[in-house]
CSV table of C-alpha atoms in Angstrom, one decimal:
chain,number,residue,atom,x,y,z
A,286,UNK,CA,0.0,0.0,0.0
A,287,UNK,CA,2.6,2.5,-1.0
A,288,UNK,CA,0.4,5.2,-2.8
A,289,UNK,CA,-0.9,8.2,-1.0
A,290,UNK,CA,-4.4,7.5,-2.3
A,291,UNK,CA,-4.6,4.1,-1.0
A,292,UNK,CA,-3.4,5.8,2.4
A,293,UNK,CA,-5.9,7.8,2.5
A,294,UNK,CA,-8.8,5.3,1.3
A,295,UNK,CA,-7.4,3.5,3.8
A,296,UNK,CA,-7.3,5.8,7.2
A,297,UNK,CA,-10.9,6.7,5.6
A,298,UNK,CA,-12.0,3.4,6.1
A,299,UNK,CA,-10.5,2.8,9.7
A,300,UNK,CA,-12.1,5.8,10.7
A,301,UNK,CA,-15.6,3.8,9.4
A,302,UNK,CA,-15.3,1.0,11.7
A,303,UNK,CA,-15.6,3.0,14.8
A,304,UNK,CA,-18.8,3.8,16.5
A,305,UNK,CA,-18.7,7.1,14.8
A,306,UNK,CA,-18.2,5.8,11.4
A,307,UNK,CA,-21.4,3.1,12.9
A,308,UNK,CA,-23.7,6.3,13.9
A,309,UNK,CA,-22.8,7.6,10.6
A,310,UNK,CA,-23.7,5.3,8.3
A,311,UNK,CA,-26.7,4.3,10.7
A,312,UNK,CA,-28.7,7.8,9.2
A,313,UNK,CA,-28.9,6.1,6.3
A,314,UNK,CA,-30.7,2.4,7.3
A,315,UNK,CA,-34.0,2.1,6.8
A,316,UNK,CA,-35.4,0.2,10.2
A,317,UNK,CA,-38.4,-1.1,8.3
A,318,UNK,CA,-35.6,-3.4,6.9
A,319,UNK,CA,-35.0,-5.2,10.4
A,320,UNK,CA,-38.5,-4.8,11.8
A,321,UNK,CA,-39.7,-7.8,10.5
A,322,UNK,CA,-41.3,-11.3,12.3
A,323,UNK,CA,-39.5,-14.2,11.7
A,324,UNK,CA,-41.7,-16.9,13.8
A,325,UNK,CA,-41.5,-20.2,11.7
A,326,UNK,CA,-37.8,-19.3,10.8
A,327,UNK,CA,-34.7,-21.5,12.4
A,328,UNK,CA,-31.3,-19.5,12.5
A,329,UNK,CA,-28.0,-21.4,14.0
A,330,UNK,CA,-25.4,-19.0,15.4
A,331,UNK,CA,-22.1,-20.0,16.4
A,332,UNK,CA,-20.0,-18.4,19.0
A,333,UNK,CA,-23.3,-17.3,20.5
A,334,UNK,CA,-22.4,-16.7,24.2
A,335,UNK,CA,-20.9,-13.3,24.2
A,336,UNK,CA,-20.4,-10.2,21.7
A,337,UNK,CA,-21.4,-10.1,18.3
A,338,UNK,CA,-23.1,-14.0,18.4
A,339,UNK,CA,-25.2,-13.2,21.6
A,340,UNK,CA,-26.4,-9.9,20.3
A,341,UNK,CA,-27.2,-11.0,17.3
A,342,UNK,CA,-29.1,-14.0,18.7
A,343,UNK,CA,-31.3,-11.9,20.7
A,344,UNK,CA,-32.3,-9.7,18.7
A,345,UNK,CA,-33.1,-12.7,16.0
A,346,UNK,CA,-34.9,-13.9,19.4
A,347,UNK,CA,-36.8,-10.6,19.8
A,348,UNK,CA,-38.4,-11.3,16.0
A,349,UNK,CA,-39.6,-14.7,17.0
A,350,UNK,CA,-37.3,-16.7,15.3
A,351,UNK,CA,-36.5,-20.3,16.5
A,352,UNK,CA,-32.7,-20.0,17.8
A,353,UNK,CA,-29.9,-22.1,17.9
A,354,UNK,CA,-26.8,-21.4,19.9
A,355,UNK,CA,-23.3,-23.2,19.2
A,356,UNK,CA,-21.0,-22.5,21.7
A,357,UNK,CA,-17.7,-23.9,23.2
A,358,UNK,CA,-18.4,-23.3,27.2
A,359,UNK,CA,-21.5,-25.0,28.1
A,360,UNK,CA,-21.8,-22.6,31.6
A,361,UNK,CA,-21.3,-19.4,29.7
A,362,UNK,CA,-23.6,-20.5,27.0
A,363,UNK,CA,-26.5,-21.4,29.6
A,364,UNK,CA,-26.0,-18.2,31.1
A,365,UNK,CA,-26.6,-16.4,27.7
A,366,UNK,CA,-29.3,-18.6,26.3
A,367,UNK,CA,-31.1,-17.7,30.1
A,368,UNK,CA,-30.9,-14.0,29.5
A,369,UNK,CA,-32.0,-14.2,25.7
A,370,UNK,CA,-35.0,-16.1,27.0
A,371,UNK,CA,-35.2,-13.5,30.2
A,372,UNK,CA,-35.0,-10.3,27.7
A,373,UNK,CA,-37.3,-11.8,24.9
A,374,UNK,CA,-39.8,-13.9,26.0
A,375,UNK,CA,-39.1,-16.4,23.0
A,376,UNK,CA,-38.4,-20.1,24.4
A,377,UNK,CA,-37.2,-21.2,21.2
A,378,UNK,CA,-33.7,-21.3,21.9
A,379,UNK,CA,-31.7,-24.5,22.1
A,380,UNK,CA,-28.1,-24.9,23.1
A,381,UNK,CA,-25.3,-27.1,21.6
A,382,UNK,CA,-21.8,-27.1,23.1
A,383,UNK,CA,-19.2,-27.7,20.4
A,384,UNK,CA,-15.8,-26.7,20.3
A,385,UNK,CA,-15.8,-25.2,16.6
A,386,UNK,CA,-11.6,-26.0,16.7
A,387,UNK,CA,-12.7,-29.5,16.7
A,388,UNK,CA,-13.4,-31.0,13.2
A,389,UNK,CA,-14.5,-34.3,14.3
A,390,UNK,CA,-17.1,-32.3,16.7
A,391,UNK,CA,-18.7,-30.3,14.2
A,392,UNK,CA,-19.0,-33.1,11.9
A,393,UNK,CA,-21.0,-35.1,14.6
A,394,UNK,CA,-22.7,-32.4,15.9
A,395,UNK,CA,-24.0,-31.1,11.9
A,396,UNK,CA,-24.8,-34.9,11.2
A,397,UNK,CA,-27.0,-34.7,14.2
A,398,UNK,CA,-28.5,-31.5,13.7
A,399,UNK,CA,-29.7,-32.2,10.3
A,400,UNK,CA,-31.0,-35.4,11.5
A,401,UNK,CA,-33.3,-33.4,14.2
A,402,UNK,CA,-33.9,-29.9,13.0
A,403,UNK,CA,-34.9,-27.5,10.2
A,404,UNK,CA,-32.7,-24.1,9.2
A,405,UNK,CA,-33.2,-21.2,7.4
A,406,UNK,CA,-30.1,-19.3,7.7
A,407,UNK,CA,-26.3,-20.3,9.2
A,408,UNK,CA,-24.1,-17.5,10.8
A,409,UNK,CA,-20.7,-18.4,11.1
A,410,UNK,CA,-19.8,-16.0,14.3
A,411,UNK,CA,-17.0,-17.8,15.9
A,412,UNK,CA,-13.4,-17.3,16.0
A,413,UNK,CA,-10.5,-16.7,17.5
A,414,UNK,CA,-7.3,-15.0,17.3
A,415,UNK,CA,-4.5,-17.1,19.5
A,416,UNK,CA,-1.4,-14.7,19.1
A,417,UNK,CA,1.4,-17.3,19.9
A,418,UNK,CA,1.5,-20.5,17.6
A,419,UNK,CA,-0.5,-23.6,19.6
A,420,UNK,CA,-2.2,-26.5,18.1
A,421,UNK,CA,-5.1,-28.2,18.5
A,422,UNK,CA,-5.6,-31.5,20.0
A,423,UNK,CA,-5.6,-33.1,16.2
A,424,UNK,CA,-2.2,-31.2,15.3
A,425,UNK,CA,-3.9,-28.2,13.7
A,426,UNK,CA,-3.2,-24.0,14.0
A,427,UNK,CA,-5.8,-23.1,16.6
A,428,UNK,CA,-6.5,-19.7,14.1
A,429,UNK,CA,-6.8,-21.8,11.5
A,430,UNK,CA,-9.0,-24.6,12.9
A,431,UNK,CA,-11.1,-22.2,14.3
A,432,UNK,CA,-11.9,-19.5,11.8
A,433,UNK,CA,-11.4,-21.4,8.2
A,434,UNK,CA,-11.6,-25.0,8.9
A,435,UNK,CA,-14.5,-25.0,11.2
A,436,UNK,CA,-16.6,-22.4,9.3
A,437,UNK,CA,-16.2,-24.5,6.2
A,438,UNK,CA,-16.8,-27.6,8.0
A,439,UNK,CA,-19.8,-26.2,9.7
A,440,UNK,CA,-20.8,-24.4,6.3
A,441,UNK,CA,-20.6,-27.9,4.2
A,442,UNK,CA,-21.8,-30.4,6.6
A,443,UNK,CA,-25.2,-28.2,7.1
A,444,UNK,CA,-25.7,-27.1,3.0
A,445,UNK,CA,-28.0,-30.3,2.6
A,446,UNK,CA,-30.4,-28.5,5.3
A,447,UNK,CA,-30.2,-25.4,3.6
A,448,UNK,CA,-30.7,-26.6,0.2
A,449,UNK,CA,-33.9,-27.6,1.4
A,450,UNK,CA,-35.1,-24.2,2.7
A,451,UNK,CA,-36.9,-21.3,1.9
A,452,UNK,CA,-35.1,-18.1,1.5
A,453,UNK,CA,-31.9,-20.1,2.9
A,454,UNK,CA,-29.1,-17.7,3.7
A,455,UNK,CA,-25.3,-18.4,5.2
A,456,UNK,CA,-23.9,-15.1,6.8
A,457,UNK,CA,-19.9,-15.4,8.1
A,458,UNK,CA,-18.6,-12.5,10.3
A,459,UNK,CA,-15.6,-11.7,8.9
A,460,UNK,CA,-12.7,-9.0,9.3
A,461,UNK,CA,-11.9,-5.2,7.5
A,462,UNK,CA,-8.2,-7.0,8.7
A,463,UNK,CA,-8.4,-9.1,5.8
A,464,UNK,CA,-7.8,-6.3,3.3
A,465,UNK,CA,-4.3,-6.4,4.7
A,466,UNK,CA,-3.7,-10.1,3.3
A,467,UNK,CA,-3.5,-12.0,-0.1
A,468,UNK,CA,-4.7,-15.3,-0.1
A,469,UNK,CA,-1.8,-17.8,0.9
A,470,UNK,CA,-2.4,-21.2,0.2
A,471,UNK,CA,0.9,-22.6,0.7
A,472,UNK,CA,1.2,-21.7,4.9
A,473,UNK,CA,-2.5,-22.8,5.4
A,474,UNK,CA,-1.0,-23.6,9.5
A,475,UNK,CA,1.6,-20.9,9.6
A,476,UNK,CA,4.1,-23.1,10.1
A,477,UNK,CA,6.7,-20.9,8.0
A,478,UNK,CA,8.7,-18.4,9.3
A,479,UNK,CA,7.7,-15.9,12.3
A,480,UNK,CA,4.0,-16.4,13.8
A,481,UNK,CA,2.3,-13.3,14.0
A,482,UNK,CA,-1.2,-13.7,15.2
A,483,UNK,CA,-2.9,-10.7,13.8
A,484,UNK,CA,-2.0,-11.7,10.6
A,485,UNK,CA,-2.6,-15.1,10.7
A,486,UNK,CA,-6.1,-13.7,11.9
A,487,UNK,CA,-6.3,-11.4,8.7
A,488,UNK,CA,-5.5,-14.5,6.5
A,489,UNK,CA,-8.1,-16.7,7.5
A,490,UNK,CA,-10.4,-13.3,7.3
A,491,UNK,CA,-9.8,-13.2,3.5
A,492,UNK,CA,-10.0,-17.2,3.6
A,493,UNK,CA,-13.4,-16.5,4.7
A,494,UNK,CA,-14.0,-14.3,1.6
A,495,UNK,CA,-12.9,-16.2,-0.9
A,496,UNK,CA,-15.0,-19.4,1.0
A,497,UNK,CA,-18.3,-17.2,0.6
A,498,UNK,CA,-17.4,-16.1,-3.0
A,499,UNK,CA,-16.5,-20.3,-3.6
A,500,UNK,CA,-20.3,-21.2,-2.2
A,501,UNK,CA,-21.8,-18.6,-3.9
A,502,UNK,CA,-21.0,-19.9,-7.2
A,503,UNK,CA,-21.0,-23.7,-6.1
A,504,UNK,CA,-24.8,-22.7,-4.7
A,505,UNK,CA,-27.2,-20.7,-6.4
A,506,UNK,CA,-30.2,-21.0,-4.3
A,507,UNK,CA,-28.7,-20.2,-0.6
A,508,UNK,CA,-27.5,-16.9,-0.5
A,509,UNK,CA,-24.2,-16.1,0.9
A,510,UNK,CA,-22.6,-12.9,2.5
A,511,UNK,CA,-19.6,-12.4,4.5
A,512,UNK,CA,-18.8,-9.0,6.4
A,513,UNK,CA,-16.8,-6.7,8.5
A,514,UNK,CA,-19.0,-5.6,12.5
A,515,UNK,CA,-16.4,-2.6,12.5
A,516,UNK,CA,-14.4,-2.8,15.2
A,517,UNK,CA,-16.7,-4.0,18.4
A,518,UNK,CA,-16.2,-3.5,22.3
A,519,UNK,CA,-16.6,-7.6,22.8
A,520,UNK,CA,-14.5,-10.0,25.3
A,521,UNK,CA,-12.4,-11.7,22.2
A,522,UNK,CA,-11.1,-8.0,21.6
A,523,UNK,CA,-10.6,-7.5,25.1
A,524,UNK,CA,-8.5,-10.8,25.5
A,525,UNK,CA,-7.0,-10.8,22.3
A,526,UNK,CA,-5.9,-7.3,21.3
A,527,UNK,CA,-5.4,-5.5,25.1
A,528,UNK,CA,-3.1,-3.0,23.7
A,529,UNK,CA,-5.4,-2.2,20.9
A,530,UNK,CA,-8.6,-2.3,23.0
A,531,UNK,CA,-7.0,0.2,25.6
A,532,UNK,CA,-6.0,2.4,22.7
A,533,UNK,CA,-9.3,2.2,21.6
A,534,UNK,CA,-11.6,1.6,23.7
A,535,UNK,CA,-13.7,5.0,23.7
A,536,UNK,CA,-14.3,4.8,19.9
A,537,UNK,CA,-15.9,0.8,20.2
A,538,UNK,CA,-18.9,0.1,18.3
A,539,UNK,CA,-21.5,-1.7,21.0
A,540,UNK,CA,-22.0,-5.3,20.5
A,541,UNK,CA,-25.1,-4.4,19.2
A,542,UNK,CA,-23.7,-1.9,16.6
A,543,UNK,CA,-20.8,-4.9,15.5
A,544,UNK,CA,-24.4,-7.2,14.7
A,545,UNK,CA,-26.5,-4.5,13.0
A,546,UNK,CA,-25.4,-5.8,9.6
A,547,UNK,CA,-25.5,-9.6,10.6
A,548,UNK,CA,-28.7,-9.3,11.7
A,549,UNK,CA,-29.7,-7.6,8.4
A,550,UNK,CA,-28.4,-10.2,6.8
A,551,UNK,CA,-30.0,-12.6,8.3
A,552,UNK,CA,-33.5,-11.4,8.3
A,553,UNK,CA,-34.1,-8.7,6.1
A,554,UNK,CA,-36.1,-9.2,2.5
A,555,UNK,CA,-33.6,-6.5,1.0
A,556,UNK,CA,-30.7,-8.3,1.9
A,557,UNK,CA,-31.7,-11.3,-0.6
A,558,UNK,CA,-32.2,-8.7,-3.6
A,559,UNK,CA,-28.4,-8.3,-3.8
A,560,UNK,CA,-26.1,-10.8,-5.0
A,561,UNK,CA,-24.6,-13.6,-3.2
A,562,UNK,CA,-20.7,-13.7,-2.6
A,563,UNK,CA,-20.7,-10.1,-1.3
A,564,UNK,CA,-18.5,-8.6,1.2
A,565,UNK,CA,-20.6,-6.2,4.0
A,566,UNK,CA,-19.8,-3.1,6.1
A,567,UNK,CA,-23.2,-1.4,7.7
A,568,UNK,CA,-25.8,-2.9,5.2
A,569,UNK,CA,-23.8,-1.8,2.1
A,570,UNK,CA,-21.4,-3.9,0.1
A,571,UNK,CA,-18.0,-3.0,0.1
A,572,UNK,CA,-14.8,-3.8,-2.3
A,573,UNK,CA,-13.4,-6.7,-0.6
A,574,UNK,CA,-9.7,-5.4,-1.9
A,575,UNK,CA,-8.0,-2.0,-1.1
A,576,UNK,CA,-6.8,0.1,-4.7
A,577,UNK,CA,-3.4,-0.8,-5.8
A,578,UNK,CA,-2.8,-3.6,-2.3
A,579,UNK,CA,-2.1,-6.5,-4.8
A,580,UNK,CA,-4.4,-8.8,-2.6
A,581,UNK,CA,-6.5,-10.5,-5.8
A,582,UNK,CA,-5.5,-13.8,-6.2
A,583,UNK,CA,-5.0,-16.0,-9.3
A,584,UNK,CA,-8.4,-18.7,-9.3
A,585,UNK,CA,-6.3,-21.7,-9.7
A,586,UNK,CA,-5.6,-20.2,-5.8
A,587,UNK,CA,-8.7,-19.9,-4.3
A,588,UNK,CA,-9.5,-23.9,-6.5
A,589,UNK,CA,-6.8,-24.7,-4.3
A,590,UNK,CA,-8.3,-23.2,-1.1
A,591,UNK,CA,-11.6,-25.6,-1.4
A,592,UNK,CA,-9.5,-28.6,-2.3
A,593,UNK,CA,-7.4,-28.2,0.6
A,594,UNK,CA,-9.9,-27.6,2.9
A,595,UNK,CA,-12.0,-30.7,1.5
A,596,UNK,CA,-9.8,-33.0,1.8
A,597,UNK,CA,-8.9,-31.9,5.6
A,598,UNK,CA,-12.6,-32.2,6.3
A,599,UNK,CA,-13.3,-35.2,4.5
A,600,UNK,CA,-9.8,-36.8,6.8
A,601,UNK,CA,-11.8,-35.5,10.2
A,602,UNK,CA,-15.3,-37.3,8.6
A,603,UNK,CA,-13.9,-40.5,7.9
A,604,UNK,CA,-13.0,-40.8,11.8
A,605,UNK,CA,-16.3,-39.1,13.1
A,606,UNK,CA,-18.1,-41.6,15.0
């Protein structure tokens, strides 16, 4: 990013993700697009017990949709399912505990759900960002397990549910970090060179991208979207970016503010009239590369993304029990 015009574009755009950039852009929304009933509806939200998951869980709650929380910590999770019910009335909401850094979890758990329940619309909210290198019990980057291997796991093991659904809609919470990164698919665990977590974050952000803009394609009749909350006052930021968050802390975006555009999205008829495969910043599509970064990459790469990641899941399936 060497040219002053993409310097610019690009303090412009940090500016956006703060809760002034939110209140900005927030003029503009139409609330009739979000005030909308959604009883009858059945929406699974990962990494549902705090932040950007749980807000946007209540508030899918609050329209009378049927809700299901995924979430890793089975006493946090109860805790957040009780105040949903508590704050909406609705007792539609069921909790699953699944850790989503666990391949051979999802896979059982997604085998199970789609054995049991209907859905309407998947948002892929979990994540992490682990700052020193660690792996997984299975040998796997916990970043990478996490963000791209479990949402695509997740994402693949449920599209036979959605492909049976009306107005069927997948929705991953990505990163504005990922405009920093070019798709890599030769270092999908990181395991070359110096580990910088951040980055390693940004990378499976643009993973996520290209994933959505993959499905898309692959999947004309579920409509995909992938986007960027701004940058959100939630524990992962807390834990995982202290010096950032202290920094930063008095221009956060509320939790609720970070979900606005999931839960439009996820519910709202205007979402839908806009193609699938696009990238999201407060209800508007965005360009999902900064001028003159050098971040596109070649297709042969992002073929190589889905193969990769297929054959890792299809590895974790075959020992699912």
């Amino acid at each position: 990013m060497s040219s002053g015009r993409n310097t610019v574009w690009f303090v412009k755009g940090l500016r956006e993700y703060t809760r002034g950039g939110y209140e900005s852009a927030s003029r503009h929304f139409n609330p009739a697009d979000v005030e909308v009933d959604v009883a009858g509806r059945f929406f699974l939200v990962t990494g549902a017990n705090s932040g950007i998951g749980k807000a946007t869980a209540k508030e899918i709650a609050r329209r009378g949709g049927t809700v299901h929380l995924v979430c890793r910590n089975k006493e946090r999770a109860e805790v957040a399912k009780e105040e949903i019910v508590t704050e909406t009335g609705n007792q539609n909401i069921f909790l699953h505990t699944v850790d989503i850094s666990n391949p051979k979890e999802i896979w059982k758990f997604a085998e199970k759900f789609r054995n049991e329940h209907k859905l309407n619309v998947l948002i892929n909210n979990a994540g992490c960002m682990v700052n020193n290198r660690e792996l997984t019990e299975d040998g796997l980057e916990k970043n990478f397990a996490t963000n791209t291997l479990g949402t695509y796991i997740m994402t693949t093991a449920l599209l036979p549910l959605l492909e049976k659904a009306a107005d069927a809609r997948v929705i991953t919470v990505s990163s504005g970090g990922m405009l920093v990164q070019k798709l890599n698919v030769s270092d999908l665990q990181s395991g070359n060179g110096p580990f910088d977590g951040t980055m390693v974050y940004a990378q499976n952000k643009r993973q996520q991208v290209v994933l959505t803009e993959q499905w898309a394609k692959a999947h004309r009749n579920i409509h995909f979207s992938v986007m960027h909350p701004g940058w959100a006052d939630t524990p992962a930021v807390r834990s995982s970016m202290p010096d950032f968050y202290k920094r930063m802390k008095n221009s956060l975006r509320t939790d609720a503010q970070g979900a606005d555009t999931v839960l439009w999205l996820a519910v709202s008829p205007e979402a839908t009239k806009l193609p699938s495969g696009l990238f999201f910043q407060d209800r508007q599509p965005v360009p999902t590369h900064l001028p003159l970064a050098y971040t596109h990459s070649p297709p042969e790469d992002e073929e190589k993304l889905m193969q990769m990641l297929e054959e890792f899941s299809q590895k974790f399936k075959s020992v699912s029990p």
